């Protein structure tokens, strides 16, 4: 069965510092991987996705993630945090090769950015 | 273009009452998904419509939950009777046609309905 683990329910960084949000997945087949962000009172917004093309994926707002099959990881990074990055971030996996379209989510990581 | 909308944004009901949540997907999106997030836990899949048909309802917790999508447009999720453990945020998402394994169509999420059962 597929699963997603996000290390750290809360991460706090200073403005301008590196953002690193960790995600590990478990999948018996090659997965599609996604990062979503949720700002207060809004729906989930897609940041980026991995669909078996380039292993380094660039997304919106300066975020990127690298798919590492050997480590079953898909960590999200941003070189320099901005106050507007404060939100909750979700890593998700979708089965590649399955008939279902649903996403399997991690528990989420709340990012705080200190001035 | 309007995004996915959900109504109501919040609902507070007593145990044993009935609540109906509504989701309006992006126009033209064949796929509609319902998810739920119970406090402190991950967002979990409930079910998936392709147009008006239920493609997958394996995530529905029990028969107190009934989802419909008449005409393949908006969808409703009814909880009857509601229990305390049904509290959480219910998300709806939609995507274009082609939900199978070779499709990576983006799912667009609504803001969610926060349901509190007292």
PDB file of N, CA and C in Angstrom, chain B residues 5 9-10 29 41 43 51 54 62 66 70-72 74 87 94 104 113 116-117:
ATOM      1  N   UNK B   5     -15.760  25.575  -5.711  1.00  0.00           N
ATOM      2  CA  UNK B   5     -16.407  26.236  -4.581  1.00  0.00           C
ATOM      3  C   UNK B   5     -17.122  25.198  -3.730  1.00  0.00           C
ATOM      4  N   UNK B   9     -19.104  27.078   4.298  1.00  0.00           N
ATOM      5  CA  UNK B   9     -17.699  27.079   4.701  1.00  0.00           C
ATOM      6  C   UNK B   9     -17.548  26.465   6.090  1.00  0.00           C
ATOM      7  N   UNK B  10     -18.558  26.668   6.920  1.00  0.00           N
ATOM      8  CA  UNK B  10     -18.564  26.080   8.260  1.00  0.00           C
ATOM      9  C   UNK B  10     -19.960  25.544   8.549  1.00  0.00           C
ATOM     10  N   UNK B  29     -14.960  20.008 -15.787  1.00  0.00           N
ATOM     11  CA  UNK B  29     -14.159  18.953 -15.168  1.00  0.00           C
ATOM     12  C   UNK B  29     -15.024  17.720 -14.933  1.00  0.00           C
ATOM     13  N   UNK B  41      -4.764  14.762  11.639  1.00  0.00           N
ATOM     14  CA  UNK B  41      -4.453  13.600  10.804  1.00  0.00           C
ATOM     15  C   UNK B  41      -4.321  14.019   9.342  1.00  0.00           C
ATOM     16  N   UNK B  43      -5.045  14.183   5.235  1.00  0.00           N
ATOM     17  CA  UNK B  43      -6.195  14.299   4.350  1.00  0.00           C
ATOM     18  C   UNK B  43      -6.427  12.928   3.730  1.00  0.00           C
ATOM     19  N   UNK B  51     -17.870  12.118 -14.113  1.00  0.00           N
ATOM     20  CA  UNK B  51     -19.190  12.646 -14.487  1.00  0.00           C
ATOM     21  C   UNK B  51     -20.165  12.273 -13.374  1.00  0.00           C
ATOM     22  N   UNK B  54     -19.999   6.948  -9.855  1.00  0.00           N
ATOM     23  CA  UNK B  54     -19.014   6.734  -8.807  1.00  0.00           C
ATOM     24  C   UNK B  54     -17.940   5.791  -9.325  1.00  0.00           C
ATOM     25  N   UNK B  62     -18.580   4.825   6.149  1.00  0.00           N
ATOM     26  CA  UNK B  62     -19.692   3.930   6.471  1.00  0.00           C
ATOM     27  C   UNK B  62     -20.936   4.392   5.715  1.00  0.00           C
ATOM     28  N   UNK B  66     -23.507   9.649   2.183  1.00  0.00           N
ATOM     29  CA  UNK B  66     -24.067   9.438   0.858  1.00  0.00           C
ATOM     30  C   UNK B  66     -23.657  10.583  -0.048  1.00  0.00           C
ATOM     31  N   UNK B  70     -25.652  14.399  -9.429  1.00  0.00           N
ATOM     32  CA  UNK B  70     -26.693  14.338 -10.447  1.00  0.00           C
ATOM     33  C   UNK B  70     -26.340  15.228 -11.625  1.00  0.00           C
ATOM     34  N   UNK B  71     -26.427  14.682 -12.827  1.00  0.00           N
ATOM     35  CA  UNK B  71     -26.147  15.474 -14.018  1.00  0.00           C
ATOM     36  C   UNK B  71     -24.675  15.726 -14.267  1.00  0.00           C
ATOM     37  N   UNK B  72     -23.839  15.170 -13.418  1.00  0.00           N
ATOM     38  CA  UNK B  72     -22.409  15.319 -13.633  1.00  0.00           C
ATOM     39  C   UNK B  72     -21.859  16.700 -13.401  1.00  0.00           C
ATOM     40  N   UNK B  74     -22.553  19.606 -10.102  1.00  0.00           N
ATOM     41  CA  UNK B  74     -22.185  19.749  -8.700  1.00  0.00           C
ATOM     42  C   UNK B  74     -22.415  18.425  -7.962  1.00  0.00           C
ATOM     43  N   UNK B  87     -16.536  15.012  12.599  1.00  0.00           N
ATOM     44  CA  UNK B  87     -15.992  16.367  12.597  1.00  0.00           C
ATOM     45  C   UNK B  87     -14.674  16.403  11.828  1.00  0.00           C
ATOM     46  N   UNK B  94     -11.498  18.873  -8.177  1.00  0.00           N
ATOM     47  CA  UNK B  94     -11.916  18.442  -9.507  1.00  0.00           C
ATOM     48  C   UNK B  94     -10.734  18.459 -10.460  1.00  0.00           C
ATOM     49  N   UNK B 104      -1.815  12.683 -15.403  1.00  0.00           N
ATOM     50  CA  UNK B 104      -1.385  13.429 -14.223  1.00  0.00           C
ATOM     51  C   UNK B 104      -2.162  14.730 -14.130  1.00  0.00           C
ATOM     52  N   UNK B 113     -15.068  22.563   3.678  1.00  0.00           N
ATOM     53  CA  UNK B 113     -16.146  22.834   4.626  1.00  0.00           C
ATOM     54  C   UNK B 113     -15.715  22.278   5.974  1.00  0.00           C
ATOM     55  N   UNK B 116     -18.350  20.641  12.332  1.00  0.00           N
ATOM     56  CA  UNK B 116     -18.211  20.363  13.761  1.00  0.00           C
ATOM     57  C   UNK B 116     -19.480  19.697  14.242  1.00  0.00           C
ATOM     58  N   UNK B 117     -19.340  18.508  14.811  1.00  0.00           N
ATOM     59  CA  UNK B 117     -20.473  17.778  15.370  1.00  0.00           C
ATOM     60  C   UNK B 117     -20.346  17.801  16.889  1.00  0.00           C
TER      61      UNK B 117
END
